[in-house]
Structures are given as structure tokens and as C-alpha cells.
Coordinates of C-alpha atoms in Angstrom, one line a residue:
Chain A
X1 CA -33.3 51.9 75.7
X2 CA -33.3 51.3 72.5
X3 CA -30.2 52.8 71.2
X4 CA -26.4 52.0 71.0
X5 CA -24.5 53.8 73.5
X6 CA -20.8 53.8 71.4
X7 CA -18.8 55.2 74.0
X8 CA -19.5 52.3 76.7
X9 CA -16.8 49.3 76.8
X10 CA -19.6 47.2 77.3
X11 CA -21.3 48.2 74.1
X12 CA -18.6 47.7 72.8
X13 CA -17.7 43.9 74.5
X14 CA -21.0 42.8 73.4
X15 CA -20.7 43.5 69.9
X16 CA -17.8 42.0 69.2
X17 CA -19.0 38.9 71.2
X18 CA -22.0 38.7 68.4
X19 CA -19.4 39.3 65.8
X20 CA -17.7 36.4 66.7
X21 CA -20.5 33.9 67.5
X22 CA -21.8 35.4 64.2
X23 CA -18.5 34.5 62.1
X24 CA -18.3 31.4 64.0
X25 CA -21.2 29.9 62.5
X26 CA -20.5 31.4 59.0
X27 CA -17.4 30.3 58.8
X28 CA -18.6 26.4 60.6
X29 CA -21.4 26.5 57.2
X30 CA -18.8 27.7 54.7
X31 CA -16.2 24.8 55.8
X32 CA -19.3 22.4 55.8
X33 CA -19.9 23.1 51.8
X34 CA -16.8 22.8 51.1
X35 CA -15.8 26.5 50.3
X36 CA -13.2 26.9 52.9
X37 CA -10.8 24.7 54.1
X38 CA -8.7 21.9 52.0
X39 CA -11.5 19.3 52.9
X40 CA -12.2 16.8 50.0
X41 CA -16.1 16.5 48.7
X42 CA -18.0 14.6 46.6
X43 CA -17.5 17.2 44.3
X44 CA -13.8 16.4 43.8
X45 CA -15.1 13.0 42.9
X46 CA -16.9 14.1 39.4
X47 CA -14.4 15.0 37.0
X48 CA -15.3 16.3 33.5
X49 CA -13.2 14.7 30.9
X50 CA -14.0 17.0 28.0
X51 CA -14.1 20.9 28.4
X52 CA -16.8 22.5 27.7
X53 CA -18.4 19.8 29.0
X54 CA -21.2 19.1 26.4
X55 CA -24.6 20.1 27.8
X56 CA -27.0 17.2 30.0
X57 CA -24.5 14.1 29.6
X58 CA -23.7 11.8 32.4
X59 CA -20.3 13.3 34.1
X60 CA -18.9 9.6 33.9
X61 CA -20.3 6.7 32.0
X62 CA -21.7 9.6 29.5
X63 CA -22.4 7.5 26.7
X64 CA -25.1 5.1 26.7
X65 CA -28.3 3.6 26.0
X66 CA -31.6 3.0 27.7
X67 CA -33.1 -0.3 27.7
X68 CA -36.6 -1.8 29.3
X69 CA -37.5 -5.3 30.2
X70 CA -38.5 -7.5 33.3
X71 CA -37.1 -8.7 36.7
X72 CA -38.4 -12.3 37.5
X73 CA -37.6 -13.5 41.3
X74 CA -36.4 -16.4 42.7
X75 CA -39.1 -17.1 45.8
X76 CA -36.6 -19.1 47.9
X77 CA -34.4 -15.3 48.2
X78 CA -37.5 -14.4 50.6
X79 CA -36.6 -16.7 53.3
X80 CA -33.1 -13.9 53.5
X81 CA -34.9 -10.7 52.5
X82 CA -38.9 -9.2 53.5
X83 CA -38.0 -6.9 49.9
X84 CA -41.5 -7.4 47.3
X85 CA -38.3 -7.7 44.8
X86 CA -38.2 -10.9 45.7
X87 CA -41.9 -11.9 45.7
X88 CA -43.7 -10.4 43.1
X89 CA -43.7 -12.3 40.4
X90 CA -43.0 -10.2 37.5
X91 CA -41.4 -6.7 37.6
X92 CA -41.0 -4.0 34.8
X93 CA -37.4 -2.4 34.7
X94 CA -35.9 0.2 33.0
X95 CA -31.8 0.1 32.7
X96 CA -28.8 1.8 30.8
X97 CA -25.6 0.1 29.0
X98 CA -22.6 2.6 29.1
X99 CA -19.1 3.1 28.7
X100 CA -16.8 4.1 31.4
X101 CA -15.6 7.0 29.8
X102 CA -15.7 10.4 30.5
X103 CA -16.3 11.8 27.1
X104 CA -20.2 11.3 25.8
X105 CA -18.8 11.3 22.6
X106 CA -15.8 8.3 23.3
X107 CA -15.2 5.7 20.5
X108 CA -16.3 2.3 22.3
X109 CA -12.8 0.8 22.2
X110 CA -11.2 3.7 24.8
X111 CA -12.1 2.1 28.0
X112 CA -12.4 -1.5 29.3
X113 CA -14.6 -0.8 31.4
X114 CA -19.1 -1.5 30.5
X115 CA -21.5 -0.7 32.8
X116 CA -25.4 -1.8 33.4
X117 CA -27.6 -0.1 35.5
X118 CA -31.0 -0.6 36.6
X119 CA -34.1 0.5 38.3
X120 CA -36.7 -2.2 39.5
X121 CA -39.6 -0.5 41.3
X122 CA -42.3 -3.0 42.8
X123 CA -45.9 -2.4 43.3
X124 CA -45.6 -1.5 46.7
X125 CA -43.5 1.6 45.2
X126 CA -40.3 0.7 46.9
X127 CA -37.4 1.2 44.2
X128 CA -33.6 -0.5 43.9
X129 CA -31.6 1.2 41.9
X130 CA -28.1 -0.6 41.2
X131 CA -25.3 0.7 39.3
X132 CA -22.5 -2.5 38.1
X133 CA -19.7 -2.6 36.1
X134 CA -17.9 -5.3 34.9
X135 CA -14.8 -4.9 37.1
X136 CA -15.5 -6.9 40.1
X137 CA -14.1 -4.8 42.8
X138 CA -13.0 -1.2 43.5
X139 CA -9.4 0.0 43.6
X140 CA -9.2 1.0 47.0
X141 CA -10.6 0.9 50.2
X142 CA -12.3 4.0 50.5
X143 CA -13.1 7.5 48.4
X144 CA -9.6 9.3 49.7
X145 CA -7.8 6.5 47.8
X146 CA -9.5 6.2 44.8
X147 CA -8.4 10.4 44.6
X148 CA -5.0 9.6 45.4
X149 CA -5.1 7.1 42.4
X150 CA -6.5 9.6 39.9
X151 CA -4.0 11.5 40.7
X152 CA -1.0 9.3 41.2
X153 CA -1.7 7.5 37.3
X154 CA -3.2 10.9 35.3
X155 CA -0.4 11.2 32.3
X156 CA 2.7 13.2 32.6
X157 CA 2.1 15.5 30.0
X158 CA 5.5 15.7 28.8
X159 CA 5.9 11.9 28.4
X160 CA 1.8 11.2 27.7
X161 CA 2.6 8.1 30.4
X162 CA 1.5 8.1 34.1
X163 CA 4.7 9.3 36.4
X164 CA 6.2 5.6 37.5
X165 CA 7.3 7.0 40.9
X166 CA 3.9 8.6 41.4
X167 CA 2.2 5.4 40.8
X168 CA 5.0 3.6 43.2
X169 CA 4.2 6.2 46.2
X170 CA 0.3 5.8 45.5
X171 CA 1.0 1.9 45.7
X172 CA 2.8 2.4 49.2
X173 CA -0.2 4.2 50.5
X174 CA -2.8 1.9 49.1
X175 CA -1.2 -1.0 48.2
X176 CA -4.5 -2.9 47.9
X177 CA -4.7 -1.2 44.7
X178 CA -2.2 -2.9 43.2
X179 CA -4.2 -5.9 41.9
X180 CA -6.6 -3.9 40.0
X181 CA -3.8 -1.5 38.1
X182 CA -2.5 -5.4 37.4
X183 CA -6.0 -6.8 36.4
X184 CA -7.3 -3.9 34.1
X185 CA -3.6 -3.5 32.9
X186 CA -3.8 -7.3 31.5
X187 CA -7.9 -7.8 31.0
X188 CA -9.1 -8.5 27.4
X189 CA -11.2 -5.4 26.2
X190 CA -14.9 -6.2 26.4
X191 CA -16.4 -7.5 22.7
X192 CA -20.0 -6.9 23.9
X193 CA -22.3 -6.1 26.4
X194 CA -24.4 -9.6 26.4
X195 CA -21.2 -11.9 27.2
X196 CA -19.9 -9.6 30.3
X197 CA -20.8 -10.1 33.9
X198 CA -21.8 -6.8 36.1
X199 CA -20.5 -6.8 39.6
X200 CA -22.3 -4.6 42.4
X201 CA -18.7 -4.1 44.0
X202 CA -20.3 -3.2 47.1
X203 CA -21.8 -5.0 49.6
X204 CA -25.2 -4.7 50.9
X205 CA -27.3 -6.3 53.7
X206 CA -30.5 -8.7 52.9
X207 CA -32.7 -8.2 55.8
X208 CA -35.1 -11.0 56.8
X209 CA -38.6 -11.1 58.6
X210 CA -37.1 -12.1 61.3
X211 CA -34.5 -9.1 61.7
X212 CA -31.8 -11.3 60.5
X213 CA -28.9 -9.3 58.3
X214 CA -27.2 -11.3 55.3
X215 CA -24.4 -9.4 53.9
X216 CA -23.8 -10.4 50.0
X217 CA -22.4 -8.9 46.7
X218 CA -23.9 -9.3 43.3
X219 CA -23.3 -10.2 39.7
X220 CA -25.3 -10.5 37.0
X221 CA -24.0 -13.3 35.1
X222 CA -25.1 -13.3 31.5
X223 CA -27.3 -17.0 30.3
X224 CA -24.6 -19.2 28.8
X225 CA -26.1 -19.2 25.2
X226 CA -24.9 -15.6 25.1
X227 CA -21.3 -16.1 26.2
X228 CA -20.4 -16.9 22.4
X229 CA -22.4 -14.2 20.8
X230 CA -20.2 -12.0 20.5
X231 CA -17.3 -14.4 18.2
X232 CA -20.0 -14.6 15.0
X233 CA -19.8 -10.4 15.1
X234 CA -17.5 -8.6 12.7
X235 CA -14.3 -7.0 13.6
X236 CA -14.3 -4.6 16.4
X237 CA -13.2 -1.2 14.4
X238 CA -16.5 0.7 14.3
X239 CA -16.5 3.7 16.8
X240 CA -19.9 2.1 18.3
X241 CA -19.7 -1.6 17.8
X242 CA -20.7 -2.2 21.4
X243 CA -24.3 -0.4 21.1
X244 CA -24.8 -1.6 17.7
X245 CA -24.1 -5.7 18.3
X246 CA -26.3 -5.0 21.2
X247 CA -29.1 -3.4 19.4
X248 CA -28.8 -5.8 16.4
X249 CA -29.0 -8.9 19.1
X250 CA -31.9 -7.7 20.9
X251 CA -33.9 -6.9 17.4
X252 CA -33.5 -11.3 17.3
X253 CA -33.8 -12.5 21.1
X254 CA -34.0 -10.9 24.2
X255 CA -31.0 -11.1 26.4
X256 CA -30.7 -12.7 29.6
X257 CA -29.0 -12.3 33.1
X258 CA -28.9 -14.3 36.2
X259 CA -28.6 -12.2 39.7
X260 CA -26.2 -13.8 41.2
X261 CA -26.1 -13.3 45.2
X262 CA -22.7 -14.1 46.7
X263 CA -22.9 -14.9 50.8
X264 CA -20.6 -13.3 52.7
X265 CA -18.9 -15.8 55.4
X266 CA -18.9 -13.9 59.2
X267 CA -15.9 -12.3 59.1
X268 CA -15.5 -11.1 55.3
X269 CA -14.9 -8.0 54.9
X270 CA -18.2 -5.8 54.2
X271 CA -17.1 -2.3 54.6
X272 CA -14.4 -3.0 51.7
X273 CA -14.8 -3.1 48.4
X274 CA -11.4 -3.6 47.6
X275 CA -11.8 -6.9 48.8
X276 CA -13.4 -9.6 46.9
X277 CA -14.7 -12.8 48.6
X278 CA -13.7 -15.9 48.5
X279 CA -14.6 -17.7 45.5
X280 CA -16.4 -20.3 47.5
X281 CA -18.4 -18.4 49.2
X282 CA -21.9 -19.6 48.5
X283 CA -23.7 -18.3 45.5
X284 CA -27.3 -18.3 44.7
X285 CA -29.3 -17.3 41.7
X286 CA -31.9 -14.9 43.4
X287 CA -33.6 -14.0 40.0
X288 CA -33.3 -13.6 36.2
X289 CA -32.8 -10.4 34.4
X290 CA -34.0 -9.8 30.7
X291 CA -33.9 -7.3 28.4
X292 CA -35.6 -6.9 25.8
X293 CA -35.6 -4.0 23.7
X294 CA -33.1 -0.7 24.1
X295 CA -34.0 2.8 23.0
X296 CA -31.7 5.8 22.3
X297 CA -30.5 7.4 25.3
X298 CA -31.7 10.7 24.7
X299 CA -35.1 9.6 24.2
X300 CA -35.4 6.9 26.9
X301 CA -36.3 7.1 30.5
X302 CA -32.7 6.2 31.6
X303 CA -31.7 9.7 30.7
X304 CA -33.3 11.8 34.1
X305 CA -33.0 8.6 36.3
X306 CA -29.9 8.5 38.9
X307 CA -28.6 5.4 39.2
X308 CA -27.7 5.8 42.8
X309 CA -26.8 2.3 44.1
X310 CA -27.4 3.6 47.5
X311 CA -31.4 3.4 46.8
X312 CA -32.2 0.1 48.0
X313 CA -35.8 -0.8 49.2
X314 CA -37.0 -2.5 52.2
X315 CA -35.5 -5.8 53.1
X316 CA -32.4 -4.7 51.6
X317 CA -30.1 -2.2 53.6
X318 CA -26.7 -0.6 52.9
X319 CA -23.4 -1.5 54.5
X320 CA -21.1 1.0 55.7
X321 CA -19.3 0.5 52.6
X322 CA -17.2 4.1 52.3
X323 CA -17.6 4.1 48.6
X324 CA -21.3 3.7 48.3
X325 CA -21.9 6.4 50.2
X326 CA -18.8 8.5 48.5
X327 CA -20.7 7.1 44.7
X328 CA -23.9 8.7 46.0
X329 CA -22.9 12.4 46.4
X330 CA -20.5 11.9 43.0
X331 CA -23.8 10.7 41.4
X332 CA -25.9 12.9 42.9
X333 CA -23.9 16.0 41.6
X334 CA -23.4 14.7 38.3
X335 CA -27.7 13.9 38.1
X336 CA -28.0 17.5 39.2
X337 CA -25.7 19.8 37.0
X338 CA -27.1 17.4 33.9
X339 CA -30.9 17.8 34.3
X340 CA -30.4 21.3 35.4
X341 CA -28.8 21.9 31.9
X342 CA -32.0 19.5 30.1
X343 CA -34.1 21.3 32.9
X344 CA -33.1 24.9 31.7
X345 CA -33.0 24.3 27.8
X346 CA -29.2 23.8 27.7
X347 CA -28.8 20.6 26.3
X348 CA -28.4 20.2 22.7
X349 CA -27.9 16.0 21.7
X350 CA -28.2 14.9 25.1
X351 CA -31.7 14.9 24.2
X352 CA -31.7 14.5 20.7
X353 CA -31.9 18.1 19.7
X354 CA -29.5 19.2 16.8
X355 CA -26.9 21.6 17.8
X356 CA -27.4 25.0 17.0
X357 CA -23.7 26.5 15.8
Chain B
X1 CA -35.5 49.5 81.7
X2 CA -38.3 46.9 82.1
X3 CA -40.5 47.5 79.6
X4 CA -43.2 45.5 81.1
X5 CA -43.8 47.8 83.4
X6 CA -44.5 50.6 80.3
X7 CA -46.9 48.3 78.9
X8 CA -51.0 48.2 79.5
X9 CA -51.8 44.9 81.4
X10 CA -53.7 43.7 78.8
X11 CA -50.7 43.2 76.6
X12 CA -48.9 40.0 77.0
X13 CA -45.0 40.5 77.6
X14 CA -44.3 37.2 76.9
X15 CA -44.4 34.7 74.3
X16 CA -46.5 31.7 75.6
X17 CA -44.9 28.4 76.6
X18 CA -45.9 26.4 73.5
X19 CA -44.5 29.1 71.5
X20 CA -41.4 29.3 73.3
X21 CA -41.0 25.7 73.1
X22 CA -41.3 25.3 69.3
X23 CA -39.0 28.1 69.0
X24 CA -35.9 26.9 71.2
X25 CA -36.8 23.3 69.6
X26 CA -37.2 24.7 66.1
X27 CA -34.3 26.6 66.6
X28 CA -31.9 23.5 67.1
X29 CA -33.7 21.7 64.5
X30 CA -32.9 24.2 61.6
X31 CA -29.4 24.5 62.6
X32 CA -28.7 21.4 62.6
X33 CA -30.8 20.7 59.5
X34 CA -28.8 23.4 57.4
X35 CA -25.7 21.5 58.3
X36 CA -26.7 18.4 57.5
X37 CA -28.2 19.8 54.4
X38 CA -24.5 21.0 52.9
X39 CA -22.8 18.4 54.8
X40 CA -24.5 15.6 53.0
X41 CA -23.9 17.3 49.9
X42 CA -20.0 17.0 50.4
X43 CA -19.5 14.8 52.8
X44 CA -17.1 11.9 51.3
X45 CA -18.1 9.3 54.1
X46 CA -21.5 10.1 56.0
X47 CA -23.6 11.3 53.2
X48 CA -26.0 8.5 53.3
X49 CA -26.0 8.9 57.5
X50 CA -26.5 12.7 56.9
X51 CA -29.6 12.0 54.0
X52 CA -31.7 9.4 56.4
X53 CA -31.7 12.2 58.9
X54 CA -32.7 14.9 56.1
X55 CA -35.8 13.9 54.9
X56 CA -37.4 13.0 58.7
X57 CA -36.1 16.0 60.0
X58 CA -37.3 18.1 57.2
X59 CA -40.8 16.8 57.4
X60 CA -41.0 17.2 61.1
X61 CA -40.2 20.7 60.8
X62 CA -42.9 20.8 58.6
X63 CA -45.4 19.7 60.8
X64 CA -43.6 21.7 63.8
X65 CA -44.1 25.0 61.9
X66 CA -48.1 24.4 61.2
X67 CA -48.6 24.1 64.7
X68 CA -46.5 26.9 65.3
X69 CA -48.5 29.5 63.0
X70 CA -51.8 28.2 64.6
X71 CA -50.5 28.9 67.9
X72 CA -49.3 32.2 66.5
X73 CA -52.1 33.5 65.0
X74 CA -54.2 32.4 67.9
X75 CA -51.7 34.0 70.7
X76 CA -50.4 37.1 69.0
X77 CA -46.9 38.2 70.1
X78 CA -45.7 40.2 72.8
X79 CA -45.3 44.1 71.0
X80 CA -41.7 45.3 70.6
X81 CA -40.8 48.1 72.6
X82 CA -42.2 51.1 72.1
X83 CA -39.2 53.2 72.0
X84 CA -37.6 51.1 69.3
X85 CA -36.8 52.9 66.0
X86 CA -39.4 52.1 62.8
X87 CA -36.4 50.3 60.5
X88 CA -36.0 47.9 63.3
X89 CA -39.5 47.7 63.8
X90 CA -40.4 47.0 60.3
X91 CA -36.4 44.7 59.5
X92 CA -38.2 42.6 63.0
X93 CA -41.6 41.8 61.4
X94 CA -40.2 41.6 57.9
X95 CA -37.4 38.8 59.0
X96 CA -40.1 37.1 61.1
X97 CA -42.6 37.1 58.2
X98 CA -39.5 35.9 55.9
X99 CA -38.5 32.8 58.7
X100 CA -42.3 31.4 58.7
X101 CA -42.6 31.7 54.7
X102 CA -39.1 29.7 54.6
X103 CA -39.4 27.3 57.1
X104 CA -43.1 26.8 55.2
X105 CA -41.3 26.3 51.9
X106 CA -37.4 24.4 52.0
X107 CA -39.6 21.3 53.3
X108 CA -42.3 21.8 50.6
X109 CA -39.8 22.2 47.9
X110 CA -37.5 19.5 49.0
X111 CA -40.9 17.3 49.0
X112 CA -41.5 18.5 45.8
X113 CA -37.7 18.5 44.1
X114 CA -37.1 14.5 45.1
X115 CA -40.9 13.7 43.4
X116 CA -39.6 15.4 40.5
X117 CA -36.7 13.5 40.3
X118 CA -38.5 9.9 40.8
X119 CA -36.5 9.3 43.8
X120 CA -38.4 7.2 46.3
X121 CA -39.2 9.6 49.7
X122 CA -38.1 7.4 52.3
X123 CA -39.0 8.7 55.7
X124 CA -38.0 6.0 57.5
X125 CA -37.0 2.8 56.4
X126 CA -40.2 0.7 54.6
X127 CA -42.3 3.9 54.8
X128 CA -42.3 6.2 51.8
X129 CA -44.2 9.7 51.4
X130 CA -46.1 9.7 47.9
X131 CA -44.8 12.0 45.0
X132 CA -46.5 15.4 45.2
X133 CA -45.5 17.0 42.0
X134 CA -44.8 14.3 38.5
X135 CA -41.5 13.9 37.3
X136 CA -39.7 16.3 35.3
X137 CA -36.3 17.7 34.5
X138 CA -37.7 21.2 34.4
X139 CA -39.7 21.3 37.6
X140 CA -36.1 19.3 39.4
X141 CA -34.0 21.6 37.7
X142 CA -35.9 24.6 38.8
X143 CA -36.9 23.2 42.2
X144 CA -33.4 22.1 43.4
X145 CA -32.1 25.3 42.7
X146 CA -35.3 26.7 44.9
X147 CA -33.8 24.8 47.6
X148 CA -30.8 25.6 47.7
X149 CA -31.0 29.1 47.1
X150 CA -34.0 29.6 49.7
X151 CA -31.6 27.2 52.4
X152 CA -28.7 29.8 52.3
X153 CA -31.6 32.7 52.6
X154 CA -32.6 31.0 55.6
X155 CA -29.0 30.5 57.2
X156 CA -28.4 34.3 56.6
X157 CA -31.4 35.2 58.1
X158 CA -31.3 33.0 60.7
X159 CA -27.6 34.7 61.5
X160 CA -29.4 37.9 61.2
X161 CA -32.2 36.9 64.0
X162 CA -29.6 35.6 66.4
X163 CA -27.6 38.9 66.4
X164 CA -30.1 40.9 66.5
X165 CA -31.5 38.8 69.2
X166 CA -28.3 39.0 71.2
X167 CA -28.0 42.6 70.5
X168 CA -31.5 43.2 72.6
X169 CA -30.0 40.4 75.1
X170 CA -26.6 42.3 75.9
X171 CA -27.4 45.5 74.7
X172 CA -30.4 47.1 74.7
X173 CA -32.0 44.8 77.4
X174 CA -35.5 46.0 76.7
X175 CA -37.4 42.4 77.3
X176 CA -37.0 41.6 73.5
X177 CA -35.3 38.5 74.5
X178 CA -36.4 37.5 77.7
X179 CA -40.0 37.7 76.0
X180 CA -39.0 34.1 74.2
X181 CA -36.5 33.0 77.3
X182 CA -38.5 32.5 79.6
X183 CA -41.9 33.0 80.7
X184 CA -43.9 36.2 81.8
X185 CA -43.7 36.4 86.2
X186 CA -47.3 37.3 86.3
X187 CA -48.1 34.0 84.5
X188 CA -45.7 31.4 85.7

């Protein structure tokens, strides 16, 4: 019997017991994205500074500059790690320099924070993708607070200034956060990429062949003949002095770093990035960055490569870090609305087309 | 009622084991996997959990749904009852058709968008699938919209299938369901 019979209470019964299994599920999927519900995503975690937001840029760290060169490894690091990082002898790399502002278009002196990134992939195809800055560690201890912050020190837009009791009731919450508002509050602005030191902030795992799990953090520490290239340079006042000392030096020498592996002790903190290590925890060079030439970001492979510091190959695993895994979805959706608008013919100078007005 | 006892004897009124197997497996499998697939897209903490279970799952699904269509194509289908009306006939084969094409394809495509992107396609840690398509903004703009797009498809359809599957199994009780709950009593 094919056929609804409309006057039976069972009919009736059934279908709305369908209905609601039915809207169950729907509604389970719609809260799951994020379309329902007063859940925070990864999607509140990508703001866009500038509206409209200009067509293939980078959602943070928009303005930039690709650069190519080698990774050379240390061979005692394979005694804590099985990754071919650490063995092959020579690696090609590509890598960005940015800002850490929001607008693509941002005069180099708006932000104190510089970023490097980097891609290594080795010839057994296993990729590590890392994405530093030169702050050493993250606000607070996890995604939910580093919201609370963007909201607790945005500017009052009467007064321009963020809201002092705001800030004060962020603090309460996550007072950990207190010591970076103090350090980026007091740190010098940066007068050049090839002086500055990039931190990984989060920690990772080096796994060895024997199953044993290091936990570290990074830095690239830049070679001390650099450390006073930036002083002979002219004033900072130009609205892109950062890329252009950087692409001046590296038309005379290559530029080097140092990856500096810090050892976590057995009970430091992994899963907190708010937390730096002691300073004596044991450090070891595991390898020497250098870069030697940069090309313009539009043009470069940087441009359609995701930085996602959550890509780590094997012999290198994540922690449970909260914020690496919140920094992959923010990347992710910030890699995927830009090369959808390069992808579809959107984007104007993000790919060194002129604008058409 | 039974509808089995309508049909000729040569007609099987069941779906065989393998293919009830796959499908109750399959079943959990692409639930599960279009949860994790907008979870990991939003989750704030367990997105990198949520990924590492993606990409095997995806691929097994893959592999599930081959063996599937051979065993399909080699044990046809128990026929729908005869008294059933033609939009139902032709909205059962259709949805059916449209499952197999995009439980084929949201693997396929997610293969394809992260080879587009240059991400590495880690199926399990220290083994990597190679790249099927090169790398290009276009194709990963184009596919990742594919995937997407073709992934809420499938949930509505697959919402579609259950009701319509538990409309036969309270309602109509014609054999519809039982054909893929359990096996034939001739057979067993």
C-alpha cells in the first residue's frame, strides 16, 4: 500500500516522527557550520581591516614579499627527530616577509609586529610550513581569549582610545595577557627585517626513531653580522622602508638565520602559548636559514601558498596547542576567500594586474 | 501487504549481505564525514583532530563505494513495489543515481582541491597520496567550491533518503526497507 492514508493517527504519528528526526539532523549540521547558535568559529577569527576588502590579499599579514633560498641541517637534530628536514643536506625554500597589519596597502611603520614564513619541502615530499613573528609568545591561552582581547582593546570611537575598563575586565579574565599588552606597549618598532628574531610561539613535538617525543619552540635568530645592518640605513619615514632595506641588502649579501630549537623541561607548559620557557632551557642550533633573493609578492610563489603552521612533516608532530589548531581554520579561510577571488578573475594588484576604475 | 509474496521467485526481494553491509557502514561513515567536514571548518579547538580524520575517511569511502557499484551492478536491486506511483519511482532511482555520482565525486574533488592547493595529502602520518591535478588558483578556487557545494547536495539528499526510507518503514510497510534491513527468509 503505497499511498498515505491521512485520516489514520498513525499516519499521522509517523510523519511527524520523520519530521522531527529530519529537523534534528538539519538543525545538528546548521549549528555544526556555524549558522545557528552563538558558537564562535574560526571564521570570527579573520577580521577584514579595510572594507571592501581589496580583492586576493592575505586577510592578516596582507602586505608582503616572497622570498626563495635554502634550508641547511644540522645532522646532530636527527638523533630527536626521524623528519628528512633534518638530514638532507640541502633544501630549497620558498618564504614571505610581512607586516602584521590588516590593510595590504599599510605604511610599514603601523604595526610592530614582522612576520617570516616558510615552506621547506624535502625530497621525500613531506612539507613544513611555519608561520613566526617576532613577538615571542601569544596573548592568551587559547582562541576564546585572544577574541575577548580584540574586543576588550578595539578603539572607543568617540575617544579613538581602547575603553580602560574594558581592557581591565579582559585583564580579569585572562590576566596572562597582561605581559604582552605591557611588552608590545613598550617594544622598540622593528627597523628591519634582517636584525629581528621570528618565534614559532607554539610548541611542537620532535619525534625520534625510537618513538621518543621532544617538545620544543623555535626562533630563527638572525647571524650576528646582521644585527647592526639596519643603523647604516636612512631614516625610517618612507611608507615601505622595511621591504626596500630588505630588498637593497639582499641585492649585496644573502641573509642569514639560525633555527634555534628551545627544549622544553618535563613539566613546561606545551599546550600554552602564553607561556614562554625558561630562558635556560636548553637551546640548540638545528640548522641555518638563508635567503637569498625576494621577488614581488604578486608575482612569487608565496602568494597561493598557506602558511599553515599546523603542516609539519614526519618526525615532527603538533602539540595540543589550542591556538595552532584555532590559526589553521583562520588561515585556512583567509587562503580560501583570497585564491577564490585570484581563482575567479577578481583580484586586481594582488597579482600585479592594474586596477580597472 | 508483503510484497514478496506478489513478486515472481526469480526476483530477489532483498538486497544481498555485502550490499547491506556497505550501506549501513557507508551510511555512518558519510554522516559522520559531513560533520566532521563543517565541523573542522569552524571548529575553534578540534580542527586539526577533525582534518586527520577527513582525509582517511574520505578515501576509504572512496574505496568503499567502488566495491559497492561492482557489487551493484553485478547483483541488481530488489524492484520497488509495483503499486508505487511513477514520481516516486523515478525521485527513488534518480536520488539513488545522484548518492553514487556524489559519494564517487566529494572524495575525488577533495583529492583533487588539496593537490591544487600544494597542500601535502597526508593519509596517515609519514604516508602521503601524490597530487592528482597541478597546482593552481583557478582549479582550487573552482574545486573547493565543488566541494562544498556537492557536500550540502549530499546532506540534503541524504535527509531526503532517510525520510523517505522511514516513510516505507512506518508507513507504507511495503518491504522497501526491510529489503536493506535485513536479509531475504528464503536466503538466510
Amino acid at each position: 500500500m503505497s499511498h498515505l492514508n491521512l485520516r489514520s493517527k498513525r499516519t499521522w504519528l509517523a510523519l511527524i516522527l520523520i519530521a522531527i528526526i529530519a529537523t534534528t539532523l538539519i538543525s545538528a549540521f546548521a549549528w555544526t557550520a556555524g549558522w545557528i547558535g552563538k558558537r564562535q568559529t574560526t571564521e570570527s577569527l579573520v577580521m577584514e581591516a579595510v572594507q571592501p576588502f581589496p580583492a586576493g590579499f592575505r586577510r592578516a599579514h596582507g602586505k608582503g614579499i616572497c622570498y626563495v633560498g635554502n634550508f641547511r641541517p644540522n645532522k646532530d637534530i636527527m638523533s630527536l627527530s626521524t623528519a628528512r628536514v633534518f638530514s638532507q643536506p640541502n633544501i630549497p625554500i620558498v618564504g614571505r616577509f610581512s607586516i602584521g597589519t590588516g590593510d595590504p596597502h599599510a605604511v610599514d611603520s603601523s604595526t610592530k609586529t614582522i612576520s617570516m614564513a616558510l615552506l621547506l619541502t624535502t625530497d621525500d615530499k613531506q612539507q613544513w610550513r611555519m608561520a613566526m613573528n617576532n613577538v615571542p609568545y601569544f596573548p592568551t591561552h587559547n582562541p576564546e581569549g585572544f577574541l575577548a582581547m580584540r574586543q576588550a582593546t578595539a578603539p572607543n570611537p568617540e575617544t579613538g582610545k581602547p575603553d580602560p575598563e574594558r581592557v581591565a575586565r579582559f585583564l580579569q579574565e585572562y590576566p596572562e595577557a597582561e605581559k604582552f599588552l605591557k611588552m608590545t606597549a613598550t617594544a622598540a618598532p622593528p627597523d628591519s627585517f634582517a636584525n629581528s628574531t621570528f618565534h614559532s610561539v607554539n610548541a611542537f613535538l620532535l619525534v625520534s626513531a625510537d618513538g621518543q617525543k621532544q617538545p620544543i619552540r623555535w626562533m630563527m635568530r638572525p647571524h650576528e653580522a646582521q644585527l647592526s645592518l639596519a643603523e647604516t640605513k636612512q631614516q625610517h619615514t618612507t611608507d615601505n622602508f622595511l621591504f626596500d632595506d630588505l630588498r637593497h641588502t639582499l641585492e649585496e649579501q644573502p641573509l642569514m638565520w639560525d633555527l634555534v630549537l628551545q627544549l622544553a623541561q618535563p613539566n613546561d607548559p606545551i599546550n600554552d602559548p602564553s607561556q614562554p620557557w625558561p630562558q635556560d632551557r636548553q637551546q640548540i642550533i638545528a640548522g641555518t636559514l638563508q635567503v637569498t633573493s625576494v621577488v614581488d609578492q604578486a608575482k612569487g610563489a608565496c602568494r597561493d601558498i598557506n602558511f599553515d603552521p599546523s603542516i609539519v612533516p614526519a618526525g615532527i608532530e603538533v602539540s595540543d596547542d589550542p591556538i595552532l589548531s584555532a590559526r589553521s581554520g583562520a588561515y585556512s579561510h583567509s587562503f580560501n576567500r583570497r585564491e577564490r577571488e585570484i581563482g575567479y578573475g577578481k583580484a586586481t594588484d594582488a597579482v600585479g594586474k592594474q586596477e580597472v576604475k | 501487504m508483503k510484497t514478496q509474496e506478489n513478486t515472481p521467485m526469480t526476483t530477489n526481494t532483498h538486497f544481498n549481505l555485502t550490499a547491506r553491509c556497505l550501506h549501513w557502514l557507508m551510511a555512518v561513515m558519510i554522516l559522520a564525514m559531513l560533520f566532521i567536514g563543517v565541523g573542522m571548518m569552524t571548529s575553534l579547538h578540534y580542527r586539526l583532530w577533525l582534518i586527520n580524520l577527513h582525509r582517511p575517511l574520505g578515501i576509504a569511502i572512496l574505496l568503499l563505494v567502488i566495491v559497492r557499484l561492482i557489487n551493484r551492478l553485478r547483483n541488481p536491486p530488489p524492484s520497488l513495489p509495483a503499486n508505487l506511483p511513477q514520481w516516486q519511482v523515478l525521485a527513488a532511482k534518480g536520488s539513488h543515481i545522484l548518492l553514487y555520482v556524489l559519494m564517487l565525486a566529494l572524495p575525488l574533488i577533495g583529492w583533487a582541491m588539496l593537490s591544487a592547493a600544494g597542500y601535502p595529502i597526508v593519509l596517515f602520518k609519514g604516508f602521503n597520496l601524490p597530487a592528482i591535478v597541478p597546482t593552481s588558483p583557478i582549479l582550487y578556487a573552482w574545486l573547493r567550491d565543488a566541494h562544498s557545494l556537492l557536500a550540502w547536495l549530499l546532506f540534503v539528499v541524504v535527509i531526503g533518503h532517510l525520510s523517505a526510507a522511514l516513510v516505507h518503514a512506518l508507513i507504507y510497510r511495503d518491504g522497501v526497507f526491510s529489503s536493506m534491513a535485513k536479509g531475504s527468509k528464503h536466503h538466510q
